[in-house]
Coordinates of C-alpha atoms and ligand atoms in Angstrom, one line a residue:
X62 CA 12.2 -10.0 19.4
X63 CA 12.9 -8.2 16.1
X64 CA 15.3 -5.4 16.2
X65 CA 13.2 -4.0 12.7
X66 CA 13.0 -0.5 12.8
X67 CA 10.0 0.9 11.1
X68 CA 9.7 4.6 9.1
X69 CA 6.2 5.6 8.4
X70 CA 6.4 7.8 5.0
X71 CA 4.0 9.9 3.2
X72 CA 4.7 8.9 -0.3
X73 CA 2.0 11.0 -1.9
X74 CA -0.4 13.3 -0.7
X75 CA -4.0 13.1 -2.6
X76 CA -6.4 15.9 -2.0
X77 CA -9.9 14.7 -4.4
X78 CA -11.6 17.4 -6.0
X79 CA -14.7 18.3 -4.0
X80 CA -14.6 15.5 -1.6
X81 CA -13.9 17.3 1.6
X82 CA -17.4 18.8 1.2
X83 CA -18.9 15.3 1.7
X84 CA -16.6 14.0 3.9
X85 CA -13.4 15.2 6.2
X86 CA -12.1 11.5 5.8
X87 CA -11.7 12.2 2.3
X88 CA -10.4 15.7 1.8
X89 CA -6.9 15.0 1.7
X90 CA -5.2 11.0 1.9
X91 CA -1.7 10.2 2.2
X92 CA -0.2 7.0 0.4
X93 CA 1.4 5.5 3.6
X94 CA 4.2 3.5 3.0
X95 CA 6.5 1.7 5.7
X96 CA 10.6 1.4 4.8
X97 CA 11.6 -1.2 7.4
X98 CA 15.3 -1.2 8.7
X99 CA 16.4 -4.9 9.2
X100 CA 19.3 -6.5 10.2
X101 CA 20.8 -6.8 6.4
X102 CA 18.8 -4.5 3.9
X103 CA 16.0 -2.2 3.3
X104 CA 12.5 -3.1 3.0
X105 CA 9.6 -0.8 1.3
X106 CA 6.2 -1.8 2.2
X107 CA 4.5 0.0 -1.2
X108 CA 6.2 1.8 -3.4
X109 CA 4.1 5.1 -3.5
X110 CA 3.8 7.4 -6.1
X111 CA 7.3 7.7 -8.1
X112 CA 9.7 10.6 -9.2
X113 CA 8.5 10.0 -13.0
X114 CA 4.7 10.5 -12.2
X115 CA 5.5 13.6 -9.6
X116 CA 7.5 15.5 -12.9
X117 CA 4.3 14.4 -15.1
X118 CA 1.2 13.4 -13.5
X119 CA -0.3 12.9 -17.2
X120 CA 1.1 9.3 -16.2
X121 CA -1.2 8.0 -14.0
X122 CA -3.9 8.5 -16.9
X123 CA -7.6 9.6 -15.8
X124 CA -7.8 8.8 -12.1
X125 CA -5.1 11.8 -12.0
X126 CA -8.2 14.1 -12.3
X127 CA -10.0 12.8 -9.5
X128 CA -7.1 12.2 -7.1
X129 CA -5.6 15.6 -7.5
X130 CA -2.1 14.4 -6.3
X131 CA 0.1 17.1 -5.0
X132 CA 3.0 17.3 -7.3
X133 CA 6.3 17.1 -5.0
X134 CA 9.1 15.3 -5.7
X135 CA 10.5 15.1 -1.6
X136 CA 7.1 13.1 -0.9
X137 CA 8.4 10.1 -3.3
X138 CA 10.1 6.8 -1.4
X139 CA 13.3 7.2 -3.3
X140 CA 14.3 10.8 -2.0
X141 CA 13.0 10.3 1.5
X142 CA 15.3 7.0 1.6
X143 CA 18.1 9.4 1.4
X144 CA 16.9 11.9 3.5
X145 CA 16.7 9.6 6.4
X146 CA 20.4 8.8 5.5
X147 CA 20.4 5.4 3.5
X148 CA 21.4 4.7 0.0
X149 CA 18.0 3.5 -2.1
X150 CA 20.6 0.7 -3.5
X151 CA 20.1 -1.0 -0.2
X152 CA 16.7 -1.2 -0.8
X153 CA 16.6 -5.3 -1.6
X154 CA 13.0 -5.7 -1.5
X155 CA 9.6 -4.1 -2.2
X156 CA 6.7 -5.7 -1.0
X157 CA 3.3 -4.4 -2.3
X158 CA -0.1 -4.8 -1.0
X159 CA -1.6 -4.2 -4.6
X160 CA -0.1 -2.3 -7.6
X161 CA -2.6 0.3 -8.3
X162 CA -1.4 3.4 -9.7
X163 CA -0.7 4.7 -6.0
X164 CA 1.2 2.5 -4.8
X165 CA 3.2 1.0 -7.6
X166 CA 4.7 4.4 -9.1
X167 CA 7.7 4.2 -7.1
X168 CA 8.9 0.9 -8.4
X169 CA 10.5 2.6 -11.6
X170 CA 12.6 4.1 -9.0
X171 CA 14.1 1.2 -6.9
X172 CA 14.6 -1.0 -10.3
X173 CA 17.4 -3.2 -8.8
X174 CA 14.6 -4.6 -5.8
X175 CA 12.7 -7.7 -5.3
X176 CA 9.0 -7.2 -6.4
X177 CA 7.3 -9.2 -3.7
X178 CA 3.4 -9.8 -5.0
X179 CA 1.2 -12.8 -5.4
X180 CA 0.6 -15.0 -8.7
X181 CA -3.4 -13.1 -8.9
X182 CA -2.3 -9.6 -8.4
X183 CA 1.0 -9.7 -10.9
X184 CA -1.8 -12.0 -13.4
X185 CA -4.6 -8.7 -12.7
X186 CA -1.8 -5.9 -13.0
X187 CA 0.1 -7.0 -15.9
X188 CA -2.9 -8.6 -18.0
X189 CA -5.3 -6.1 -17.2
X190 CA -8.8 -7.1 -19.2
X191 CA -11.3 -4.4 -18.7
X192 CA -10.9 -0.6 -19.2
X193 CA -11.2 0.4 -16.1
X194 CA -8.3 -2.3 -14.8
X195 CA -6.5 -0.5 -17.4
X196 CA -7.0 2.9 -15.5
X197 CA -5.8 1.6 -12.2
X198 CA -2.8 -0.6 -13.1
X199 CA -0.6 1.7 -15.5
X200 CA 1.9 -0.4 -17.8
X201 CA 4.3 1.9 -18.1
X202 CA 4.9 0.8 -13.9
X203 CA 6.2 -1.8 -15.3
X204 CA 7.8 -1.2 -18.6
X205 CA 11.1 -1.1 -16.9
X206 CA 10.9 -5.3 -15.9
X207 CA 10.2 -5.2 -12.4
X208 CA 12.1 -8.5 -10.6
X209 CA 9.5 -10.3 -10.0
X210 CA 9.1 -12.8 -6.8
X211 CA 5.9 -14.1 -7.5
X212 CA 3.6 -16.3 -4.5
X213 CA 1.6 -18.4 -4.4
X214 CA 2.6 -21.0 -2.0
X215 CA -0.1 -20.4 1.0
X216 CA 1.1 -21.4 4.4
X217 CA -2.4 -22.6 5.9
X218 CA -3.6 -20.9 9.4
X219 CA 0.1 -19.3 9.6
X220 CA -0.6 -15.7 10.7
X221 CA -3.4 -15.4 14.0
X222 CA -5.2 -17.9 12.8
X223 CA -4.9 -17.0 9.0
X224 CA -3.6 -18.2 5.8
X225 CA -0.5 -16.6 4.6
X226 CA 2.3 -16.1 1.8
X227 CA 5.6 -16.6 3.1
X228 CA 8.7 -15.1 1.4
X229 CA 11.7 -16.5 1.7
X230 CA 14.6 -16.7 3.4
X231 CA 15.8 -13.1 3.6
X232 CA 12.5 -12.4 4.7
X233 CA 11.4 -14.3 7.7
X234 CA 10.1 -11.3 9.8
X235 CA 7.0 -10.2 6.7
X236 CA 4.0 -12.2 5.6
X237 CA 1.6 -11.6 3.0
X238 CA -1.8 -11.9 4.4
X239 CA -4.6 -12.1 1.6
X240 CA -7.1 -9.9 1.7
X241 CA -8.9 -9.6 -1.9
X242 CA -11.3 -7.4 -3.0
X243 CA -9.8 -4.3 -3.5
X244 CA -8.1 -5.6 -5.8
X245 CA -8.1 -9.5 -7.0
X246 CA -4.6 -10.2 -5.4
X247 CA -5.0 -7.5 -2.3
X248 CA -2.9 -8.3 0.5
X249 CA -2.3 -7.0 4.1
X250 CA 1.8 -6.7 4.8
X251 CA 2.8 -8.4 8.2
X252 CA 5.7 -6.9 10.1
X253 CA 7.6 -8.0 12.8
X254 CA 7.8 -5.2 15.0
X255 CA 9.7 -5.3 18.8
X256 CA 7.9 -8.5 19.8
X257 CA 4.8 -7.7 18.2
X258 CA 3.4 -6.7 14.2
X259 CA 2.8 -4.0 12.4
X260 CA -0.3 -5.1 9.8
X261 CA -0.3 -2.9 6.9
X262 CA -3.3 -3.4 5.4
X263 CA -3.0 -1.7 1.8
X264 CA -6.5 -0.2 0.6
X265 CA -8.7 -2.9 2.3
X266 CA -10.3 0.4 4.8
X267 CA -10.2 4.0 4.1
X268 CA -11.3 5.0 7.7
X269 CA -11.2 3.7 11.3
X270 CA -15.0 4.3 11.3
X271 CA -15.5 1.9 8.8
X272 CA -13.9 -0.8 11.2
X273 CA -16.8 -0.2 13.7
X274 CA -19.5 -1.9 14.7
X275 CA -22.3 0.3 12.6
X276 CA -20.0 1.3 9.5
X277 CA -23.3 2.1 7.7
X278 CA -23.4 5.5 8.9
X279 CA -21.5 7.3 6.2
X280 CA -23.2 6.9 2.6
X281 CA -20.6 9.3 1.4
X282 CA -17.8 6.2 2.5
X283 CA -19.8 3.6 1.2
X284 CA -20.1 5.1 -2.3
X285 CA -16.6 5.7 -2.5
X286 CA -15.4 2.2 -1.5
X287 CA -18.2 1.1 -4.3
X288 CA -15.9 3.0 -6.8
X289 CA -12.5 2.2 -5.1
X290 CA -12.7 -2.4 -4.6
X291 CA -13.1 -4.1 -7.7
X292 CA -15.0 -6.6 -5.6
X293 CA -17.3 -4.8 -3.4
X294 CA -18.5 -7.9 -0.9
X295 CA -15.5 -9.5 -1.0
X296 CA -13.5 -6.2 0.4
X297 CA -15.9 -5.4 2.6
X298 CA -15.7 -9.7 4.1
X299 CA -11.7 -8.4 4.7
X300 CA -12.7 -6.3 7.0
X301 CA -14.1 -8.6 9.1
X302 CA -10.9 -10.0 9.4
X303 CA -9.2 -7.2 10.1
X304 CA -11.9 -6.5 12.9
X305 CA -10.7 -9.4 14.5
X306 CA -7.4 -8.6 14.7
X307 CA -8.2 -5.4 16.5
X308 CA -8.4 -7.2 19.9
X309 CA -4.9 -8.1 19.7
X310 CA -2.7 -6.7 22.1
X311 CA 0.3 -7.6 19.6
X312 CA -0.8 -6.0 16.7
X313 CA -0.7 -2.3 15.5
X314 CA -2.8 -1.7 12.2
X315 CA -2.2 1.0 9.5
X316 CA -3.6 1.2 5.8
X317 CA -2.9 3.6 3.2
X318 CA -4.6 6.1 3.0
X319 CA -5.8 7.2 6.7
X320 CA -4.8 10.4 8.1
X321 CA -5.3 9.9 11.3
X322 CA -3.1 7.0 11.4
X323 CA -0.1 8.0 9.4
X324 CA 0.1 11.6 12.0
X325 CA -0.1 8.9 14.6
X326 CA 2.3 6.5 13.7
X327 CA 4.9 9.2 12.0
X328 CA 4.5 11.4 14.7
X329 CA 4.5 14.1 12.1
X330 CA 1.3 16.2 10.6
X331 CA -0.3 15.5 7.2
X332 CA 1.9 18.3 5.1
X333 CA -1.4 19.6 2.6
Ligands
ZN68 ZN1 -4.6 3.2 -2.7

């Protein structure tokens, strides 16, 4: 039994222009980020967006204009690590389920932590090749020389059934569970939690409707996740996966950027 305790944060609240006229899913999306508590350090689960792209949203280049971030600094991982009491400094390790603009802003602001990420997502994030790689992995995310821990040792049927990316010896109660698509190196973040898991699973749903049995039903959805995974099938195969997972008793799911979920697991209201 783990004695982790988990925070759920908002670290950035997106609200896309026009969306919520499609679709109520997509009005407003929170970047939900887990700090975990353990017995030695901090953990973040995603960084978020950072203090530097909050004081100058310019940053995050072109997606800014369709993601419509709301500019507030207290949303950022760094000041809501010390307003639930810790110092960021204990923050040892981040472990990222991707580093899109989203969720790897905050690493400028923890620059003394582990960067936990496989071989293909640090190779796709830092070498991006195509223009529009270039507009969701920023460089300047990384301009300050993240410490790297690279993967890529898979650990064969590990997790349920599933391969997985161990990490080390300070780190025997998370997994990285691959699930590309979204991104090449996409992973879902396995936490022990009590003695179950919390599965983070990063960007590889946007809505607990799409994990249903007819997920067809929403064009608006499906357009959107045609923008959003750089490999449509192979994102939409995760969630397959994650499907079933769903049956397990053990296991609570969360992505990133479901309302629904982060009010539920937070216990506290989406702040627009
Ligand atoms: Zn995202």
């Amino acid at each position: 039994m783990s004695t982790n305790k988990i925070h759920h944060l908002n670290c950035g609240t997106m609200r896309p222009r026009g969306a919520g006229r499609f679709d109520k899913d997509l009005a407003v999306f929170p970047c939900h980020c887990l700090l975990v508590e353990t017995n030695n350090c901090l953990v973040l689960v995603d960084a978020g967006v950072g203090v530097e792209d909050m004081d100058d949203p310019r940053r995050l280049g072109p997606m800014r204009f369709a993601l419509n971030l709301k500019r507030d600094r207290s949303e950022t991982a760094l000041m809501q690590t010390r307003v639930l009491g810790y110092d960021p400094r204990d923050v040892r390790h981040i472990i990222c389920t991707h580093l899109d603009l989203d969720h790897a802003g905050g690493l400028p602001d923890f620059p003394w932590a582990f960067v936990h990420i496989p071989e293909a997502e640090y190779k796709a994030a830092t070498r991006p090749e195509t223009y529009r790689a270039k507009e969701r992995y920023r460089g300047m995310h990384f301009a300050h020389g993240p410490i790297w821990a690279r993967h890529e040792q898979y650990a064969p049927d590990k997790w349920f059934g599933m391969d997985a990316l161990p990490l080390g010896k300070d780190l025997e109660d998370f997994l990285l569970v691959p699930m590309p698509g979204h991104t090449p190196g996409h992973c879902a973040v396995a936490v022990k939690n009590g003695s179950g898991w919390m599965l983070h699973c990063g960007d590889a749903y946007y809505s607990s409707e799409e994990l249903g049995a007819d997920s067809s039903k929403n064009p608006m959805m499906k357009a959107f996740t045609h923008i959003a995974h750089m490999d449509f099938p192979l994102a939409a195969a995760q969630k397959g996966k994650i499907r079933q997972l769903m049956g397990q008793k053990d296991i609570t799911l969360c992505s990133s950027h479901v309302p629904q979920e982060f009010e539920r697991l937070s216990g506290r209201p989406l702040k627009v």
